[in-house]
CSV table of C-alpha atoms in Angstrom, one decimal:
chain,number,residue,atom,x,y,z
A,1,UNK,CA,-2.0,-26.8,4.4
A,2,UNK,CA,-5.0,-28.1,2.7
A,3,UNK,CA,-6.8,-25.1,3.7
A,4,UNK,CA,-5.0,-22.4,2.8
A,5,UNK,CA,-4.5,-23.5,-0.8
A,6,UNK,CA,-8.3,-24.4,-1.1
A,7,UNK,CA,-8.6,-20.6,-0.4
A,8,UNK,CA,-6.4,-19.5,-2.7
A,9,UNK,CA,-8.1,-22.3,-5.6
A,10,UNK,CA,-11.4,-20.6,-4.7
A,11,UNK,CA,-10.0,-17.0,-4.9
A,12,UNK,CA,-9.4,-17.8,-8.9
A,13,UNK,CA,-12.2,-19.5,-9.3
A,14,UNK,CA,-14.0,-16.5,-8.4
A,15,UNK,CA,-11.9,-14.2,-10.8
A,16,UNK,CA,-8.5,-13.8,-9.9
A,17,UNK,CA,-5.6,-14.7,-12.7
A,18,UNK,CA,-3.3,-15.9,-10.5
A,19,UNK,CA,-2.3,-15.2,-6.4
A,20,UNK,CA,0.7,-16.3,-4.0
A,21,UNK,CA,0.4,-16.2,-0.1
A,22,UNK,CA,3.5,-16.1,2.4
A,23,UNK,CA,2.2,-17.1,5.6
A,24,UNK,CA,3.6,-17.0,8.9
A,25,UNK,CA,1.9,-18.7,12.1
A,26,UNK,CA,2.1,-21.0,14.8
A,27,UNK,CA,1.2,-24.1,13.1
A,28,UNK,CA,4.8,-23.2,10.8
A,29,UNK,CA,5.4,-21.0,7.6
A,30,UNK,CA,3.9,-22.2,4.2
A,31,UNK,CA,3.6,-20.1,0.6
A,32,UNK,CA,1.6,-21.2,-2.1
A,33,UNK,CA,0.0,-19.7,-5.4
A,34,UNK,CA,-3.1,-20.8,-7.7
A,35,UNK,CA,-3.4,-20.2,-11.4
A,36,UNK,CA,-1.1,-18.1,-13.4
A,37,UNK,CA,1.2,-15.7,-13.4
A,38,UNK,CA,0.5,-14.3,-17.1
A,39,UNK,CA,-2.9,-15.6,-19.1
A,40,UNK,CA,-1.5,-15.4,-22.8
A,41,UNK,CA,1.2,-18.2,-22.1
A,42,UNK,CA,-0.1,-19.5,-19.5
A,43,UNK,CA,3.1,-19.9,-16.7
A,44,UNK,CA,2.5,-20.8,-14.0
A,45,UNK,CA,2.5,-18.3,-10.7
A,46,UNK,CA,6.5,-18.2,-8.9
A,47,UNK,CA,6.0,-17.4,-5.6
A,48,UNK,CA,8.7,-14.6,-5.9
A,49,UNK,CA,6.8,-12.5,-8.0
A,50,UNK,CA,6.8,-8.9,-7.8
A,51,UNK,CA,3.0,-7.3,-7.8
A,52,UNK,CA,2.3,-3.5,-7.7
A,53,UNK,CA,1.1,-3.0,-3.8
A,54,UNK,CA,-1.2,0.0,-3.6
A,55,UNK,CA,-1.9,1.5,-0.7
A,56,UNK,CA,0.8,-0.4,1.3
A,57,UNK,CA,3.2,2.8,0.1
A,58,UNK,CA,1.3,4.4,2.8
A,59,UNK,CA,2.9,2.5,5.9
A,60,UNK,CA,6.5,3.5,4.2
A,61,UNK,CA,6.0,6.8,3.6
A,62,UNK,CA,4.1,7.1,7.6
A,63,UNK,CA,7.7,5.7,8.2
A,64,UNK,CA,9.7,8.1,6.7
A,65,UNK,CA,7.7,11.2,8.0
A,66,UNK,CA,7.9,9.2,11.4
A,67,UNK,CA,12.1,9.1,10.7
A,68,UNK,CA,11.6,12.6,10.6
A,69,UNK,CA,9.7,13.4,13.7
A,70,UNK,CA,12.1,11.5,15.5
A,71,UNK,CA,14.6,13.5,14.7
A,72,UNK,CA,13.4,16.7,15.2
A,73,UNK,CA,12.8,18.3,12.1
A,74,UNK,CA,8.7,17.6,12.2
A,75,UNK,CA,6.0,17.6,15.0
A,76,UNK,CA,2.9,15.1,14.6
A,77,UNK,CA,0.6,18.1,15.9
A,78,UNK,CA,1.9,21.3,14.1
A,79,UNK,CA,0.5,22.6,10.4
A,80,UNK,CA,2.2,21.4,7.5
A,81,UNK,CA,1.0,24.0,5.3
A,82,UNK,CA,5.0,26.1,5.8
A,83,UNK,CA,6.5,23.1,3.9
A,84,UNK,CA,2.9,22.4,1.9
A,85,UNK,CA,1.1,25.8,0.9
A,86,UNK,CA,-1.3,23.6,-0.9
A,87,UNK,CA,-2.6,22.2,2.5
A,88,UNK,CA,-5.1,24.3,4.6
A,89,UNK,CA,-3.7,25.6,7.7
A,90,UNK,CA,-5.6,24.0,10.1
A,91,UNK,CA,-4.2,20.4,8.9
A,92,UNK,CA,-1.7,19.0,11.1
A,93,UNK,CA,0.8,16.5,10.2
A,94,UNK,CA,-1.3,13.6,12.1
A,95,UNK,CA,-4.4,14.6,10.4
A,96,UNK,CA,-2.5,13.7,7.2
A,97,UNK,CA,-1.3,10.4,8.6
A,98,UNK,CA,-4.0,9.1,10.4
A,99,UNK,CA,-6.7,10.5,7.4
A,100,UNK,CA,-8.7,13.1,9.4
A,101,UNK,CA,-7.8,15.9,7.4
A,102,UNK,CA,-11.1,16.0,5.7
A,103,UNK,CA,-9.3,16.6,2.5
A,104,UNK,CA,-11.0,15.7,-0.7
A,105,UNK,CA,-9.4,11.9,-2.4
A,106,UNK,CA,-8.5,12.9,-5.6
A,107,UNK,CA,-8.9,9.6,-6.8
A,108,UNK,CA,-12.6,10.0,-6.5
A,109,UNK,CA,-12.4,12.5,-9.6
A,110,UNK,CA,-10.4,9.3,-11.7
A,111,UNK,CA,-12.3,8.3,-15.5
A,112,UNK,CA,-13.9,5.2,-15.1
A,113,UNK,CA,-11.5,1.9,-16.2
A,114,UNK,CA,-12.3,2.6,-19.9
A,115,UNK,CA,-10.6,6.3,-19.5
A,116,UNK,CA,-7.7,5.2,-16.5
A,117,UNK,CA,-6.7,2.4,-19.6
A,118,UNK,CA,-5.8,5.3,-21.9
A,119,UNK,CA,-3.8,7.2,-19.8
A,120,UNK,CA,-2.1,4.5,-17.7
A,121,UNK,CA,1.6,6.0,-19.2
A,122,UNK,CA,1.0,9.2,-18.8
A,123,UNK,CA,3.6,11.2,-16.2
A,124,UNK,CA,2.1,12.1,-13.0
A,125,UNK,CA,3.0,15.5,-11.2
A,126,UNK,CA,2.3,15.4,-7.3
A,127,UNK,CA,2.5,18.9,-6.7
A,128,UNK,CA,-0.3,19.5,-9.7
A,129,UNK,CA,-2.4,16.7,-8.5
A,130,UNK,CA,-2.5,18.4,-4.7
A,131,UNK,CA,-3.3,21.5,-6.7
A,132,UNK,CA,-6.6,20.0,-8.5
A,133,UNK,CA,-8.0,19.4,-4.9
A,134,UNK,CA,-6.9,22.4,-3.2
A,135,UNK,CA,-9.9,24.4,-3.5
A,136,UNK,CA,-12.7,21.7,-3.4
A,137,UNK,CA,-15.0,21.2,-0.5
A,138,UNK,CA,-13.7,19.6,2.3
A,139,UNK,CA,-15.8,16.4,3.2
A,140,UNK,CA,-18.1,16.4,6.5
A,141,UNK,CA,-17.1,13.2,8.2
A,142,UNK,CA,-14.4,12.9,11.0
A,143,UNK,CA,-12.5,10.2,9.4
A,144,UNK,CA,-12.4,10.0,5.5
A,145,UNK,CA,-9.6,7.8,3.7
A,146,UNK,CA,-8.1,10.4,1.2
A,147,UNK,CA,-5.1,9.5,-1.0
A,148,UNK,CA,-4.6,13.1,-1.7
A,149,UNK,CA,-3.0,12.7,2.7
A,150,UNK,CA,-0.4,11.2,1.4
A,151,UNK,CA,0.4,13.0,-1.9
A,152,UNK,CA,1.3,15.9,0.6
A,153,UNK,CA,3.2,13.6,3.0
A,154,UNK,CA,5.5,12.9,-0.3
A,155,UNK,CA,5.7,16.5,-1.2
A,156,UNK,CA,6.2,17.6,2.7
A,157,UNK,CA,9.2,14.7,2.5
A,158,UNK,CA,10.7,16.6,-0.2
A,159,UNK,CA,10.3,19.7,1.3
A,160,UNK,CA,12.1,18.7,4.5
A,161,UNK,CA,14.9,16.5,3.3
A,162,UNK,CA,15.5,18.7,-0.3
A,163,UNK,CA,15.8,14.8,-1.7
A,164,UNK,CA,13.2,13.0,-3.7
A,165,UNK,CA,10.3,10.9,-2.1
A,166,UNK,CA,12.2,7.7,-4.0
A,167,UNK,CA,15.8,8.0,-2.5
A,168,UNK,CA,14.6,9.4,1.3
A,169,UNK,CA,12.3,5.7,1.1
A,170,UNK,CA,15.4,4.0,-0.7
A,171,UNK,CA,17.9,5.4,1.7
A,172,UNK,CA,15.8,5.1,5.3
A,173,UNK,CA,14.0,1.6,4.4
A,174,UNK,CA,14.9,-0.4,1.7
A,175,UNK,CA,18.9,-0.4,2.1
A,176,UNK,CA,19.2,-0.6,5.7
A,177,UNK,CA,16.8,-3.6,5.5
A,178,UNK,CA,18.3,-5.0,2.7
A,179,UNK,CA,14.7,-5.2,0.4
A,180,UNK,CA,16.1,-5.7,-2.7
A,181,UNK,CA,13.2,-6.5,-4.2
A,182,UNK,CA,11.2,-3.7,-3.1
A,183,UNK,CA,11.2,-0.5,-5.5
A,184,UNK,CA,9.8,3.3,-5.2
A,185,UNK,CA,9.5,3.2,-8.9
A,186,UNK,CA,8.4,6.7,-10.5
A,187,UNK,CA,7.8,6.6,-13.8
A,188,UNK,CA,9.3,3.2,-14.3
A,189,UNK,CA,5.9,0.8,-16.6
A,190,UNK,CA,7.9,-2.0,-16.6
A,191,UNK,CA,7.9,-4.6,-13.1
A,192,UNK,CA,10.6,-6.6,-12.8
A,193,UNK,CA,10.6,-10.6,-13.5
A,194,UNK,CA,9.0,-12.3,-12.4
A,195,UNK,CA,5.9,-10.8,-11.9
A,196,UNK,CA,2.3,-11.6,-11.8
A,197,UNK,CA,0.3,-9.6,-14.1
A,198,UNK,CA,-3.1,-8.3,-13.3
A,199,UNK,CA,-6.1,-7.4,-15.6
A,200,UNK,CA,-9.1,-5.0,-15.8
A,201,UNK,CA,-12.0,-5.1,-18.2
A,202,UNK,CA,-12.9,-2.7,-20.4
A,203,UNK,CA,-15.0,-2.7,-23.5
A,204,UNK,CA,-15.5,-6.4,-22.6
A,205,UNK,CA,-12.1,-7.2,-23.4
A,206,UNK,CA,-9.3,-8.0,-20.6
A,207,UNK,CA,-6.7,-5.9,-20.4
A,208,UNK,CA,-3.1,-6.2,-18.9
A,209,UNK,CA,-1.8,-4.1,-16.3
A,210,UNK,CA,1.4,-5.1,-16.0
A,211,UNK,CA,2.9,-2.1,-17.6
A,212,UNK,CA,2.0,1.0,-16.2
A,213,UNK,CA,2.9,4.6,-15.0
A,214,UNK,CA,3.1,3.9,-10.7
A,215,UNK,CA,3.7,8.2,-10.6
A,216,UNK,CA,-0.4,8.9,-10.3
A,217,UNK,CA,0.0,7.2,-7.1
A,218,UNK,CA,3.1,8.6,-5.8
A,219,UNK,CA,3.5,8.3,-2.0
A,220,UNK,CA,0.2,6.7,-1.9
A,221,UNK,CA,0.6,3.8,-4.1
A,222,UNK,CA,3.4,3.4,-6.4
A,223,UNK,CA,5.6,0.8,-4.5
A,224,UNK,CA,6.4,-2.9,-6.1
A,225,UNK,CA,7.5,-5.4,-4.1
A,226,UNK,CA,7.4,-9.0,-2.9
A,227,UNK,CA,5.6,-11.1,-0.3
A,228,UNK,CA,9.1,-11.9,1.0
A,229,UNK,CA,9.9,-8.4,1.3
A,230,UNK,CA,6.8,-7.1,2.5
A,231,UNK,CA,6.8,-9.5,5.3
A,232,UNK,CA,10.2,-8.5,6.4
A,233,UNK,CA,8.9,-4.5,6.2
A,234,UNK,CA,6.4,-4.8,8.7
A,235,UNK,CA,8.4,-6.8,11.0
A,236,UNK,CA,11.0,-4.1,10.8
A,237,UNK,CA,8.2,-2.0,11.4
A,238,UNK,CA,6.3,-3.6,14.3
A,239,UNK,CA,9.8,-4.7,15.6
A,240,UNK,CA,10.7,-1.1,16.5
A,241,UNK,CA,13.8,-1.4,13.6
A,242,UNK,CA,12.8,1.4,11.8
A,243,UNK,CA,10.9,3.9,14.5
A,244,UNK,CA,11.9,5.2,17.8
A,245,UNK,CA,9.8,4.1,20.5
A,246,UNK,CA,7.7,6.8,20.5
A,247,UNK,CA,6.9,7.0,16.8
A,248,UNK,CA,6.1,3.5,17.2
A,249,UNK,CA,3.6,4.1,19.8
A,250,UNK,CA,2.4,7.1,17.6
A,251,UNK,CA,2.1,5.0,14.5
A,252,UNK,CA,0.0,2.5,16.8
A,253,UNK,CA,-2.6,4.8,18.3
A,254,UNK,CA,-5.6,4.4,16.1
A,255,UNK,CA,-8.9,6.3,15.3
A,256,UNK,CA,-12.3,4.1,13.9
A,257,UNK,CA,-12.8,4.2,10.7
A,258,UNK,CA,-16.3,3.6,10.4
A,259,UNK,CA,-16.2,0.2,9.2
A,260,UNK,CA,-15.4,-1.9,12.2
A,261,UNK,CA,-11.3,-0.8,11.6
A,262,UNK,CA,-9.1,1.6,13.1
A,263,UNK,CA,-6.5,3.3,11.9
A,264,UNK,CA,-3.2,4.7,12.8
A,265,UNK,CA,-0.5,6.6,10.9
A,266,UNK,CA,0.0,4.7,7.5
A,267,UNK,CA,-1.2,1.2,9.3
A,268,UNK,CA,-4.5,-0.3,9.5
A,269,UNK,CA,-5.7,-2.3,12.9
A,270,UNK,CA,-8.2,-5.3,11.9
A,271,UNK,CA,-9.3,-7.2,15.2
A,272,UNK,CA,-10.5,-11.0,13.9
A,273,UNK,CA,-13.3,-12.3,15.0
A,274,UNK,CA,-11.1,-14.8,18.0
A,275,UNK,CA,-9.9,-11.7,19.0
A,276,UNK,CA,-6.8,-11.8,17.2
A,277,UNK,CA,-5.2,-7.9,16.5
A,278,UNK,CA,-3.6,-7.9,13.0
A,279,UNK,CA,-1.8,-4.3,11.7
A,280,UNK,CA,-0.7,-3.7,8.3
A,281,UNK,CA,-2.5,-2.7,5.4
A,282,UNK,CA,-4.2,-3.4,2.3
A,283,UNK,CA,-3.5,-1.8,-1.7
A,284,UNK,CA,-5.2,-1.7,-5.0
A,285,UNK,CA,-4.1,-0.5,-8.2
A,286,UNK,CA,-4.8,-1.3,-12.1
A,287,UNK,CA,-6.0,-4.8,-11.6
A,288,UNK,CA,-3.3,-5.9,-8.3
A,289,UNK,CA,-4.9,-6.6,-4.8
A,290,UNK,CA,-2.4,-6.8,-1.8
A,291,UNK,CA,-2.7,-7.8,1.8
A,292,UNK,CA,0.0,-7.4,4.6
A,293,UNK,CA,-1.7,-8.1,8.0
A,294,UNK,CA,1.0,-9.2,11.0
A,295,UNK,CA,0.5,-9.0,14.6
A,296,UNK,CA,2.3,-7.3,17.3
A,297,UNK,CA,4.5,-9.9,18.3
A,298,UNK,CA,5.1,-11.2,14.9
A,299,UNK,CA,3.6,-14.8,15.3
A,300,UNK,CA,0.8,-14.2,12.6
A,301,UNK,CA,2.3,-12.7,9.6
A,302,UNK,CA,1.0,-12.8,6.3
A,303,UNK,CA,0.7,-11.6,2.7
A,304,UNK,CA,-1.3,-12.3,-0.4
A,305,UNK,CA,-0.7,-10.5,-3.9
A,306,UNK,CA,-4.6,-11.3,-6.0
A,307,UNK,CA,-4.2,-10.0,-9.2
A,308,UNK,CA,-7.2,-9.3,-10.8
A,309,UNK,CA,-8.6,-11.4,-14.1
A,310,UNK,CA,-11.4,-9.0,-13.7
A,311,UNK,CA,-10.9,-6.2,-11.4
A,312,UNK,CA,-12.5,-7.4,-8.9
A,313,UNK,CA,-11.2,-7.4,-5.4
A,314,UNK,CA,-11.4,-10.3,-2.6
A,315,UNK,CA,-13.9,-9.7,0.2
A,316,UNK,CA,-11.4,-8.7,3.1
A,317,UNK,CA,-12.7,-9.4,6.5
A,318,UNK,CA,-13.3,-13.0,5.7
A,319,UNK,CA,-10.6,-13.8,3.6
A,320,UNK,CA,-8.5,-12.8,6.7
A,321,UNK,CA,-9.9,-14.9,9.2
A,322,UNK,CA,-9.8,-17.8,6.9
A,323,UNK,CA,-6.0,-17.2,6.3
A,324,UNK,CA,-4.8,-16.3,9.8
A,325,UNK,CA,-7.2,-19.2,11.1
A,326,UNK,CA,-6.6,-22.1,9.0
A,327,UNK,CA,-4.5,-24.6,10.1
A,328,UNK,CA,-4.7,-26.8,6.8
């Protein structure tokens, strides 16, 4: 696939230390990598590396409240605020999912890289970071991506089940799947081996991300994984293994999002420009870029780990089209 690893050559020529892909399509499965999985020694990327995946934490924790609608013990349309005080009581549980609460992101008040470097091992409390946001202004658009959603999703989890965010996502995803290499890590700095490390610039020096405290991102960000694993999550997902028929269908009802996307609960859509649907979801943290994108019927499946050798992330839209498209 000649194609496919020109793309990923390019995408560290333009910055990135190292990447892998895991691509599944029509024309057969392929994985590759470019440059390296650490810069000091210089290895080489494996193409089983764990990578910290962001905002994909959001499509497992949409599953586990989705778990719990189906059985009973949550409805998509009633307030959350009885289990959440935090949240206003005019926020429903889909409002949280589907990001239409209006609630402010707490990760717009961050430091810039310079400050998020020094305290990148300090212990995150979720119920204090919902508390920092509670009283700000909500904002005035009818669809506005807010990490702060799914900080409450956690804490409403914990609320419901009495067991932590970690073991209800250990217990109702990653053992019945078998995703060994998929973790819910909490204060854990250290990533497993191998793993690719990512970097971000501060002070003009590079600086490596590898190590750091996943609990400011909680249920919104904090899971490592695999491409491997990934790939077999949101088949489980889009396969109807993990959700009922229903909270399948709920999961897949969308609202734009402004930018040409829609988005469901915890799962983006992305329609290519063929026409192809894709649903999955993209992450960002400390340096790591991650893409899952899969469609319905599984034929198209793919994920890329970037991590950063500059903090810069890949231009989306296109780099998708080129992936899904390109038959080497």
């Amino acid at each position: 696939m000649e194609n496919l690893q020109s793309t990923l050559n390019s995408l560290v020529t333009n910055g990135a230390s190292g990447v892998l892909l895991h691509r599944r399509s029509p024309d057969g499965d392929w994985i590759g990598v470019s440059g390296v999985g650490e810069r000091s020694s210089r290895s080489p990327v494996d193409p089983e590396s764990w990578f910290r995946a962001g905002s994909i934490t959001k499509t497992f924790t949409a599953v586990v409240v989705l778990q719990l609608v189906g059985e009973g013990r949550l409805r998509l349309d009633e307030p959350v605020t009885a289990w959440v005080p935090k949240v206003p009581a005019d926020i429903s549980l889909r409002q949280l999912l589907n990001h239409t609460s209006r609630l402010h992101n707490y990760t717009d008040d961050l430091p810039d890289v310079a400050g998020l470097l020094r305290i990148r091992y300090d212990h995150w409390e979720p119920a204090e970071t919902l508390a920092a946001v509670a009283g700000k202004p909500r904002v005035q658009a009818d669809w506005s991506y807010s990490n702060t959603n799914y900080i409450a999703l956690g804490l409403l989890i914990e609320a419901v089940t009495g067991r932590s965010y970690a073991d209800e996502v250990r217990a109702r995803i990653l053992e019945p799947l078998r995703l060994t290499r998929t973790q819910a890590p909490g204060d854990e700095v250290v990533l497993p081996d191998p793993h690719l490390h990512a970097y971000l610039q501060a002070d003009g020096q590079l600086v490596d991300c590898a190590r750091m405290n996943p609990s400011q991102a909680w249920a919104a960000g904090q899971v490592a994984s695999t491409a491997a694993d990934l790939n077999r999550f949101y088949a489980a997902v889009l396969g109807g293994e993990l959700l009922g028929a229903d909270e399948l269908a709920a999961m897949l009802t969308v609202v734009p999002s402004g930018d040409g996307t829609a988005y469901g609960l915890g799962v983006e859509q992305r329609t290519l420009p063929g026409g192809l649907v894709l649903w999955g979801h993209t992450g960002g943290i400390f340096g790591y870029f991650t893409l899952s994108y899969h469609s319905a019927d599984l034929s198209h499946q793919l994920t890329l780990a970037h991590a950063g050798g500059s903090g810069d992330e890949p231009d989306t839209s296109p780099l998708l089209a080129e992936l899904v498209g390109s038959a080497g």
